[in-house]
């Protein structure tokens, strides 16, 4: 899909489909714009008949029999005063879903002037791309038509600046696509070994440094918590460490992703409504991290060295699996009583965090499908953010807002630490049901050096959607990639 900003006016444009944003309230003025394409009396009538008022999420599709445009899809943007860039993303995805796979050239026309033109163009460009991605990898044959080849964003003054901003969309969208594909891949396909192979491919394609620790090397590192989870599976664990290094770096950050290629719960088996069949997405955090690696490796930001870490394994049951009640030891020497084998993500992350701290970074961010409690609290559009560091919180929130990815800071309530106290070991891995995602964050905190700014993002809700939602088609969302890319780009700019 080729996306470009063009200076053509709406009446000069030709193509298969035009998506046109309409502001609520001033419809009569806006109708004038389309005079040369559609008779204005006809358009007024159609708007009236279908009660199209330009309200957010309203849409009206009109097929044109003659002229240089075959179809116009009007989408409501709401009132001008409340218009945000994310409304453009949403409107774009509503419009893009009305486009059939047989239409080749799409035009998009929005009130760009209300925004910084490059930011608006990028938001719309990524929205059209990301909402039209389809995944046929696991179909034996694909009869579906392919998405649009050419998209023109109509009515830009400075097309040069805008188009150079648009050029960054390719690596970012490919990163999101890669993350989605990793998450959607079933657990018999995306195994811990396959994940390592994917990392290896990234390393070769983009010249990243790669280290993979096998089980033995993890043992040497004393990663007793991670290995305890992995040992219930016939598949060996793979500890993945990718590194992006620019020529000179003044800044070093580590991204860690939870990488459970399947979470059965272990002996605390996921039964009843716990949706065991969905648990291929329990590597959503690692997918975001590898997707970010894909984007960063191509964007090549200066000044910031970025490490990408995934302790990949499966949580399964066999004769040597963890018993509920086992006591294990993490690589920082802390002992953990496993009172629930289904709280496995934090065990794998514990050793990954200890490993990350040894790299002595300026910040660590982990992403994890960690708790069902976070989904109950925030739903599937908002991830939970835990950090003691206000600056990091602000940076990540800003990066997420810019991406249109929902995030909300949650309390690191230190007094709840009593919930994960064990009478026999240093810690137990599970606290009470109430505040379950807070005790999970507090558990992770036990494995991070206090001097290193660290944030934990719980994406249990946001990594997947059960229906087409905004720029996300049903399924894996690739949540987090765009936020992390924004964050790293901003760090690079500010550390010159
Ligand atoms: N991977 C799950 C969390 C999860 C649940 C993600 C639902 C997405 C949707 C995690 O490993 C888990 O099982 N957490 C338990 C923790 C509990 C045992 C303290 C949970 O949330 O139920
Ligand atoms: Mn679990
Ligand atoms: Zn899990």
Coordinates of C-alpha atoms and ligand atoms in Angstrom, one line a residue:
X1 CA 0.0 0.0 0.0
X2 CA 1.5 3.3 -1.2
X3 CA 0.5 6.3 0.9
X4 CA 1.2 9.9 -0.1
X5 CA 0.0 13.4 0.6
X6 CA -1.0 15.3 -2.5
X7 CA -1.8 19.0 -3.0
X8 CA -4.7 18.4 -5.4
X9 CA -8.0 19.9 -4.4
X10 CA -11.0 17.6 -3.9
X11 CA -12.4 18.5 -7.3
X12 CA -9.2 17.6 -9.1
X13 CA -8.9 14.1 -7.6
X14 CA -9.9 10.9 -9.3
X15 CA -9.9 7.3 -8.0
X16 CA -12.1 4.5 -6.9
X17 CA -13.2 5.6 -3.4
X18 CA -13.1 8.8 -1.5
X19 CA -13.3 8.9 2.2
X20 CA -14.5 12.3 3.3
X21 CA -14.6 13.6 6.9
X22 CA -17.6 15.8 7.7
X23 CA -17.8 18.0 10.8
X24 CA -21.0 18.1 12.7
X25 CA -22.9 21.4 12.7
X26 CA -21.7 23.1 9.6
X27 CA -22.8 20.6 7.0
X28 CA -24.3 23.1 4.6
X29 CA -21.0 24.9 4.1
X30 CA -19.1 21.6 3.6
X31 CA -21.6 20.4 1.0
X32 CA -20.3 23.1 -1.3
X33 CA -16.9 21.4 -1.5
X34 CA -18.4 18.4 -3.2
X35 CA -20.5 20.3 -5.7
X36 CA -18.3 19.3 -8.6
X37 CA -18.6 15.6 -7.7
X38 CA -22.2 15.3 -6.6
X39 CA -25.1 17.6 -7.1
X40 CA -25.5 19.6 -3.9
X41 CA -29.3 19.2 -3.7
X42 CA -28.9 15.4 -4.1
X43 CA -26.3 15.4 -1.4
X44 CA -28.4 17.4 1.0
X45 CA -31.3 15.0 0.5
X46 CA -29.1 12.0 1.1
X47 CA -27.7 13.5 4.3
X48 CA -31.2 14.3 5.5
X49 CA -32.8 10.9 4.5
X50 CA -30.1 8.9 6.2
X51 CA -30.0 11.3 9.2
X52 CA -26.3 11.9 8.6
X53 CA -25.3 14.8 10.7
X54 CA -21.5 14.4 10.9
X55 CA -21.7 12.9 14.4
X56 CA -18.7 10.7 15.4
X57 CA -18.9 7.2 14.0
X58 CA -21.8 8.0 11.6
X59 CA -21.1 7.0 8.0
X60 CA -22.8 7.3 4.6
X61 CA -21.7 5.5 1.5
X62 CA -22.8 6.8 -1.9
X63 CA -22.1 5.0 -5.2
X64 CA -21.6 7.4 -8.2
X65 CA -22.6 6.2 -11.6
X66 CA -20.6 8.7 -13.6
X67 CA -17.6 10.9 -13.0
X68 CA -14.0 10.3 -11.9
X69 CA -14.8 8.9 -8.5
X70 CA -16.8 5.7 -8.2
X71 CA -17.8 5.9 -4.5
X72 CA -17.8 8.4 -1.7
X73 CA -17.8 7.4 1.9
X74 CA -18.7 10.2 4.3
X75 CA -17.7 9.7 7.9
X76 CA -18.7 11.9 10.8
X77 CA -16.0 13.6 12.8
X78 CA -18.2 15.2 15.5
X79 CA -17.9 18.9 16.4
X80 CA -14.9 20.9 15.4
X81 CA -14.2 22.0 19.0
X82 CA -13.9 18.4 20.2
X83 CA -11.9 17.1 17.2
X84 CA -8.7 15.2 18.2
X85 CA -6.2 13.4 16.0
X86 CA -7.4 10.0 17.3
X87 CA -10.9 10.9 15.9
X88 CA -9.2 11.0 12.4
X89 CA -7.8 7.5 13.1
X90 CA -11.2 6.2 14.1
X91 CA -13.0 7.8 11.2
X92 CA -10.4 6.5 8.8
X93 CA -10.9 2.9 10.0
X94 CA -14.7 3.3 9.7
X95 CA -14.3 4.4 6.2
X96 CA -11.6 1.9 5.3
X97 CA -14.0 -0.9 6.4
X98 CA -16.5 0.2 3.8
X99 CA -13.9 -0.2 1.0
X100 CA -14.3 -3.4 -0.9
X101 CA -11.2 -5.5 -1.8
X102 CA -11.8 -4.7 -5.5
X103 CA -11.3 -1.0 -5.2
X104 CA -7.7 0.0 -6.0
X105 CA -7.2 3.7 -5.3
X106 CA -8.4 5.4 -2.2
X107 CA -8.5 9.2 -1.5
X108 CA -8.9 10.6 2.0
X109 CA -10.0 14.1 2.7
X110 CA -10.1 15.5 6.2
X111 CA -9.9 19.0 7.8
X112 CA -6.1 18.6 8.0
X113 CA -5.6 22.3 8.9
X114 CA -7.0 21.7 12.4
X115 CA -3.7 19.8 13.2
X116 CA 0.0 19.7 12.6
X117 CA -0.4 18.4 9.0
X118 CA 2.4 15.7 9.3
X119 CA 0.9 14.3 12.5
X120 CA -2.6 14.2 11.0
X121 CA -1.3 12.6 7.8
X122 CA 0.7 9.9 9.8
X123 CA -2.3 9.1 12.0
X124 CA -4.6 8.7 9.0
X125 CA -1.9 6.8 7.1
X126 CA -1.3 4.3 9.8
X127 CA -5.0 3.9 10.5
X128 CA -5.8 3.0 6.9
X129 CA -3.0 0.5 6.8
X130 CA -3.5 -1.1 10.1
X131 CA -7.3 -1.4 9.8
X132 CA -7.0 -3.2 6.4
X133 CA -4.4 -5.8 7.4
X134 CA -5.8 -9.4 6.9
X135 CA -4.0 -12.5 7.9
X136 CA -4.4 -15.5 5.6
X137 CA -1.3 -17.4 6.8
X138 CA -3.3 -20.3 8.2
X139 CA -5.9 -20.6 5.4
X140 CA -5.2 -23.3 2.9
X141 CA -6.3 -21.0 0.1
X142 CA -7.1 -17.3 0.0
X143 CA -10.0 -16.3 -2.2
X144 CA -10.2 -12.8 -0.6
X145 CA -9.3 -9.8 -2.7
X146 CA -6.2 -7.9 -1.7
X147 CA -6.4 -4.5 0.0
X148 CA -6.1 -1.1 -1.8
X149 CA -2.7 -0.4 -3.5
X150 CA -2.7 3.3 -3.5
X151 CA -3.9 5.9 -0.9
X152 CA -3.8 9.7 -1.5
X153 CA -4.3 12.1 1.4
X154 CA -5.9 15.0 -0.5
X155 CA -5.4 18.7 0.0
X156 CA -2.0 19.2 1.6
X157 CA 0.0 22.4 1.2
X158 CA 3.5 21.2 2.1
X159 CA 3.5 17.8 0.6
X160 CA 7.3 17.4 0.9
X161 CA 7.4 17.7 4.7
X162 CA 4.3 15.6 5.0
X163 CA 5.6 12.8 2.7
X164 CA 8.9 12.5 4.6
X165 CA 6.9 12.0 7.8
X166 CA 4.8 9.5 6.0
X167 CA 7.9 7.5 5.1
X168 CA 8.3 6.5 8.7
X169 CA 4.9 4.8 8.6
X170 CA 6.2 1.8 6.8
X171 CA 8.6 0.5 9.4
X172 CA 6.1 1.3 12.2
X173 CA 3.2 -0.5 10.5
X174 CA 5.3 -3.5 9.6
X175 CA 6.3 -3.6 13.3
X176 CA 2.7 -3.6 14.4
X177 CA 1.8 -6.2 11.7
X178 CA 4.7 -8.4 12.9
X179 CA 3.5 -8.2 16.5
X180 CA -0.1 -9.1 15.5
X181 CA 1.1 -12.1 13.5
X182 CA 3.2 -13.4 16.4
X183 CA 0.2 -13.1 18.7
X184 CA -2.3 -14.7 16.2
X185 CA 0.0 -17.6 15.4
X186 CA -1.2 -20.7 17.3
X187 CA 0.9 -22.3 20.1
X188 CA 1.8 -25.3 18.0
X189 CA 3.4 -22.9 15.4
X190 CA 4.8 -20.1 17.5
X191 CA 6.8 -22.2 20.0
X192 CA 9.6 -20.8 22.2
X193 CA 12.1 -22.1 19.6
X194 CA 10.1 -20.5 16.7
X195 CA 10.1 -17.2 18.7
X196 CA 13.9 -17.4 18.9
X197 CA 14.0 -18.1 15.1
X198 CA 11.9 -15.0 14.5
X199 CA 14.4 -13.0 16.6
X200 CA 17.2 -14.5 14.6
X201 CA 15.6 -13.4 11.4
X202 CA 15.3 -9.9 12.7
X203 CA 18.9 -9.9 13.8
X204 CA 20.1 -11.0 10.3
X205 CA 17.7 -8.8 8.3
X206 CA 18.5 -5.6 10.3
X207 CA 21.9 -6.2 11.7
X208 CA 21.0 -6.4 15.4
X209 CA 23.1 -8.2 18.0
X210 CA 21.4 -11.4 19.2
X211 CA 22.1 -13.6 22.1
X212 CA 20.0 -16.7 22.8
X213 CA 20.5 -18.4 26.2
X214 CA 19.4 -22.0 26.1
X215 CA 18.3 -23.9 29.2
X216 CA 21.8 -24.7 30.3
X217 CA 22.9 -21.1 30.1
X218 CA 19.9 -20.0 32.0
X219 CA 20.8 -22.5 34.7
X220 CA 24.2 -21.0 34.9
X221 CA 22.6 -17.6 35.4
X222 CA 20.6 -19.1 38.2
X223 CA 17.3 -18.3 36.6
X224 CA 15.3 -20.7 38.8
X225 CA 12.0 -18.9 38.5
X226 CA 11.9 -18.8 34.7
X227 CA 13.1 -22.4 34.4
X228 CA 10.6 -23.6 36.9
X229 CA 7.8 -22.4 34.6
X230 CA 9.5 -23.9 31.5
X231 CA 10.2 -27.3 32.9
X232 CA 6.5 -28.5 32.7
X233 CA 6.8 -28.4 28.9
X234 CA 8.4 -30.8 26.5
X235 CA 9.6 -27.7 24.7
X236 CA 12.9 -26.1 25.8
X237 CA 12.9 -22.5 26.9
X238 CA 14.7 -19.8 24.8
X239 CA 15.9 -16.6 26.5
X240 CA 16.1 -14.0 23.8
X241 CA 18.2 -10.9 23.9
X242 CA 18.3 -8.6 20.9
X243 CA 20.3 -5.3 20.9
X244 CA 20.0 -2.2 18.7
X245 CA 23.0 0.0 19.0
X246 CA 23.4 3.3 17.1
X247 CA 26.9 4.6 16.3
X248 CA 27.0 6.6 19.5
X249 CA 24.6 6.2 22.4
X250 CA 24.1 8.5 25.4
X251 CA 21.1 6.5 26.6
X252 CA 20.3 2.9 27.2
X253 CA 16.9 1.3 27.7
X254 CA 15.6 -2.2 28.0
X255 CA 12.2 -3.5 26.8
X256 CA 11.1 -6.8 28.3
X257 CA 8.1 -8.8 27.0
X258 CA 6.3 -11.6 28.7
X259 CA 6.7 -14.5 26.3
X260 CA 4.4 -17.4 27.3
X261 CA 3.7 -19.0 23.9
X262 CA 0.9 -20.9 25.8
X263 CA -0.4 -20.6 29.3
X264 CA -2.4 -23.6 30.4
X265 CA -2.2 -22.5 34.0
X266 CA -0.1 -25.5 34.9
X267 CA -1.4 -27.7 37.7
X268 CA -3.6 -24.7 38.6
X269 CA -5.2 -25.5 35.3
X270 CA -7.3 -22.9 33.6
X271 CA -10.8 -24.3 33.9
X272 CA -14.3 -22.9 33.5
X273 CA -14.5 -19.4 32.1
X274 CA -10.7 -18.8 32.2
X275 CA -10.5 -19.2 28.4
X276 CA -7.6 -21.6 28.1
X277 CA -8.1 -21.7 24.3
X278 CA -7.1 -18.0 24.1
X279 CA -3.8 -18.4 25.8
X280 CA -1.7 -18.3 22.7
X281 CA -1.9 -14.5 23.2
X282 CA 0.1 -14.8 26.5
X283 CA 3.2 -13.8 24.5
X284 CA 1.5 -10.4 23.6
X285 CA 4.2 -8.5 25.5
X286 CA 7.0 -10.2 23.7
X287 CA 5.2 -9.6 20.4
X288 CA 5.1 -5.9 21.1
X289 CA 8.7 -5.9 22.1
X290 CA 9.8 -7.8 18.9
X291 CA 7.5 -5.6 16.8
X292 CA 9.2 -2.6 18.3
X293 CA 12.6 -4.1 17.5
X294 CA 11.5 -4.5 13.9
X295 CA 10.5 -0.9 13.7
X296 CA 13.4 0.6 15.6
X297 CA 15.9 -1.4 13.6
X298 CA 14.6 0.2 10.4
X299 CA 14.0 3.7 11.7
X300 CA 17.5 3.7 13.3
X301 CA 17.0 6.5 15.9
X302 CA 20.3 8.0 17.1
X303 CA 21.6 8.1 20.7
X304 CA 19.5 5.4 22.2
X305 CA 20.7 1.9 22.6
X306 CA 17.8 -0.5 23.0
X307 CA 17.7 -4.0 24.3
X308 CA 14.8 -6.3 23.7
X309 CA 14.4 -9.2 26.0
X310 CA 12.0 -12.2 26.0
X311 CA 12.1 -15.2 28.4
X312 CA 10.1 -17.4 26.1
X313 CA 8.6 -20.7 27.3
X314 CA 5.3 -22.5 27.8
X315 CA 3.3 -23.1 31.0
X316 CA 2.3 -26.7 30.7
X317 CA 1.8 -29.9 32.7
X318 CA 3.9 -33.0 32.7
X319 CA 5.6 -35.2 35.3
X320 CA 8.2 -32.7 36.1
X321 CA 6.0 -29.6 36.1
X322 CA 5.9 -27.1 39.0
X323 CA 3.8 -28.3 41.9
X324 CA 1.6 -25.8 43.5
X325 CA 3.5 -25.2 46.7
X326 CA 7.0 -25.6 45.3
X327 CA 9.7 -23.2 46.5
X328 CA 12.0 -21.9 43.8
X329 CA 14.9 -19.4 43.7
X330 CA 15.3 -16.5 41.2
X331 CA 18.6 -15.2 39.8
X332 CA 18.8 -12.4 42.4
X333 CA 18.7 -15.1 45.2
X334 CA 15.1 -14.4 46.3
X335 CA 13.1 -17.5 47.1
X336 CA 9.5 -17.8 46.0
X337 CA 6.7 -20.1 47.2
X338 CA 4.6 -20.9 44.2
X339 CA 1.1 -20.9 45.6
X340 CA -0.4 -20.7 42.2
X341 CA 1.2 -22.1 39.0
X342 CA -1.1 -19.9 36.9
X343 CA 0.8 -16.8 38.1
X344 CA 3.6 -17.9 35.9
X345 CA 4.3 -14.7 33.9
X346 CA 5.7 -12.9 36.9
X347 CA 8.1 -15.8 37.5
X348 CA 9.5 -15.6 34.0
X349 CA 9.7 -11.8 34.2
X350 CA 11.5 -11.9 37.6
X351 CA 14.6 -13.5 36.0
X352 CA 14.3 -11.3 32.9
X353 CA 14.2 -8.2 35.1
X354 CA 17.2 -9.3 37.1
X355 CA 19.1 -9.9 33.8
X356 CA 18.0 -6.5 32.5
X357 CA 19.3 -4.7 35.6
X358 CA 22.7 -6.2 35.0
X359 CA 22.8 -4.3 31.8
X360 CA 22.7 -1.1 33.9
X361 CA 20.2 0.7 31.7
X362 CA 18.7 4.2 32.2
X363 CA 15.2 2.7 32.1
X364 CA 13.4 -0.7 31.9
X365 CA 9.9 -1.1 30.6
X366 CA 8.1 -4.4 30.6
X367 CA 4.9 -5.3 28.8
X368 CA 3.0 -8.4 29.9
X369 CA -0.4 -10.0 29.6
X370 CA -0.1 -10.4 33.3
X371 CA -3.4 -10.4 35.0
X372 CA -7.1 -11.0 34.4
X373 CA -7.7 -8.5 37.1
X374 CA -6.3 -5.7 34.9
X375 CA -8.9 -6.6 32.2
X376 CA -11.6 -6.4 34.9
X377 CA -10.3 -3.0 36.0
X378 CA -9.6 -1.3 32.6
X379 CA -11.3 -3.4 29.9
X380 CA -9.7 -4.0 26.5
X381 CA -8.9 -0.5 25.4
X382 CA -6.7 0.6 28.3
X383 CA -3.5 -0.9 29.6
X384 CA -2.4 -0.5 33.2
X385 CA 0.8 1.3 33.9
X386 CA 2.7 0.8 37.2
X387 CA 5.8 2.8 38.0
X388 CA 7.3 4.7 40.9
X389 CA 9.0 7.1 38.5
X390 CA 6.8 10.1 37.6
X391 CA 9.0 11.1 34.7
X392 CA 8.9 7.7 33.1
X393 CA 5.1 7.6 33.7
X394 CA 4.7 11.0 32.0
X395 CA 6.9 10.0 29.0
X396 CA 5.1 6.7 28.4
X397 CA 1.7 8.2 28.8
X398 CA 2.6 10.9 26.3
X399 CA 3.9 8.3 23.9
X400 CA 0.7 6.3 24.2
X401 CA -1.6 9.3 23.8
X402 CA 0.2 10.3 20.7
X403 CA -0.3 6.8 19.3
X404 CA -3.9 6.7 20.4
X405 CA -3.2 3.7 22.6
X406 CA -5.0 3.7 25.9
X407 CA -3.0 3.7 29.1
X408 CA -3.8 4.5 32.7
X409 CA -1.4 4.8 35.6
X410 CA -2.3 2.5 38.5
X411 CA -1.1 2.7 42.1
X412 CA 2.0 0.9 43.3
X413 CA 0.4 0.4 46.7
X414 CA 3.4 -0.7 48.8
X415 CA 1.2 -1.7 51.8
X416 CA -0.3 -4.5 49.6
X417 CA 3.0 -6.2 49.7
X418 CA 1.8 -8.1 52.7
X419 CA -0.4 -10.0 50.2
X420 CA 2.6 -11.7 48.7
X421 CA 4.4 -12.5 51.9
X422 CA 5.1 -16.1 52.4
X423 CA 5.5 -17.8 55.8
X424 CA 8.2 -20.1 54.5
X425 CA 10.0 -18.3 51.6
X426 CA 10.9 -14.7 50.8
X427 CA 7.8 -14.2 48.7
X428 CA 4.8 -16.1 47.3
X429 CA 3.8 -15.5 43.7
X430 CA 0.1 -14.8 44.3
X431 CA -1.8 -12.4 46.6
X432 CA -5.5 -12.1 47.3
X433 CA -8.0 -11.7 44.4
X434 CA -8.6 -8.1 45.3
X435 CA -6.1 -5.8 43.8
X436 CA -4.6 -8.7 41.9
X437 CA -2.8 -6.6 39.3
X438 CA -1.3 -4.4 41.9
X439 CA 0.3 -7.3 43.8
X440 CA 1.5 -8.6 40.5
X441 CA 3.3 -5.3 39.9
X442 CA 4.7 -5.3 43.5
X443 CA 6.0 -8.9 42.9
X444 CA 7.9 -7.7 39.8
X445 CA 9.3 -4.8 41.8
X446 CA 11.2 -7.2 44.0
X447 CA 13.4 -8.1 41.1
X448 CA 14.3 -4.6 39.9
X449 CA 17.2 -2.5 41.3
X450 CA 15.7 0.5 43.1
X451 CA 18.1 2.9 41.3
X452 CA 16.8 2.0 37.9
X453 CA 13.7 3.7 36.6
X454 CA 11.2 0.9 35.7
X455 CA 7.7 0.7 34.4
X456 CA 5.4 -2.3 34.1
X457 CA 2.5 -2.2 31.5
X458 CA -0.2 -4.9 31.9
X459 CA -1.6 -5.5 28.4
X460 CA -3.8 -8.5 29.2
X461 CA -6.9 -6.6 27.9
X462 CA -5.4 -4.5 25.1
X463 CA -3.4 -7.1 23.2
X464 CA -6.5 -8.7 21.7
X465 CA -9.9 -7.5 20.5
X466 CA -13.0 -9.7 20.1
X467 CA -14.5 -7.5 17.4
X468 CA -13.2 -5.0 14.8
X469 CA -12.4 -2.0 16.9
X470 CA -11.0 1.3 15.5
X471 CA -7.8 0.6 13.7
X472 CA -7.7 -3.0 15.0
X473 CA -9.4 -5.8 13.1
X474 CA -10.8 -8.6 15.3
X475 CA -7.9 -10.5 16.8
X476 CA -4.4 -9.4 17.8
X477 CA -3.9 -5.6 18.1
X478 CA -0.1 -5.2 18.2
X479 CA -0.8 -2.9 21.1
X480 CA 2.3 -1.1 22.4
X481 CA 4.5 -1.0 19.4
X482 CA 3.5 2.5 18.4
X483 CA 3.8 3.8 21.9
X484 CA 7.2 2.3 22.4
X485 CA 8.5 3.6 19.1
X486 CA 7.2 7.1 20.0
X487 CA 8.9 6.8 23.4
X488 CA 12.3 5.8 22.0
X489 CA 12.1 8.4 19.2
X490 CA 11.4 11.1 21.8
X491 CA 14.3 9.8 24.0
X492 CA 16.6 10.0 21.1
X493 CA 15.6 13.6 20.2
X494 CA 16.0 14.7 23.8
X495 CA 19.4 13.1 24.4
X496 CA 21.3 15.0 21.8
Ligands
LIG1 N1 -1.9 -14.9 31.3 C1 -2.7 -14.8 32.4 C2 -3.4 -13.5 32.6 C3 -4.5 -13.2 31.6 C4 -5.8 -13.6 31.9 C5 -4.3 -12.6 30.4 C6 -6.8 -13.3 31.1 C7 -5.3 -12.4 29.5 C8 -6.6 -12.7 29.9 C9 -1.8 -15.0 33.7 O1 -0.7 -15.8 33.6 C10 -2.7 -15.5 34.7 O2 -3.1 -16.6 34.6 N2 -2.9 -14.7 35.8 C11 -3.8 -15.1 36.8 C12 -3.1 -14.7 38.1 C13 -3.7 -15.3 39.3 C14 -3.5 -16.8 39.4 C15 -3.2 -14.6 40.5 C16 -5.1 -14.5 36.6 O3 -5.1 -13.3 36.3 O4 -6.1 -15.1 36.8
LIG2 MN1 -1.2 -17.8 34.0
LIG3 ZN1 0.0 -16.1 31.7

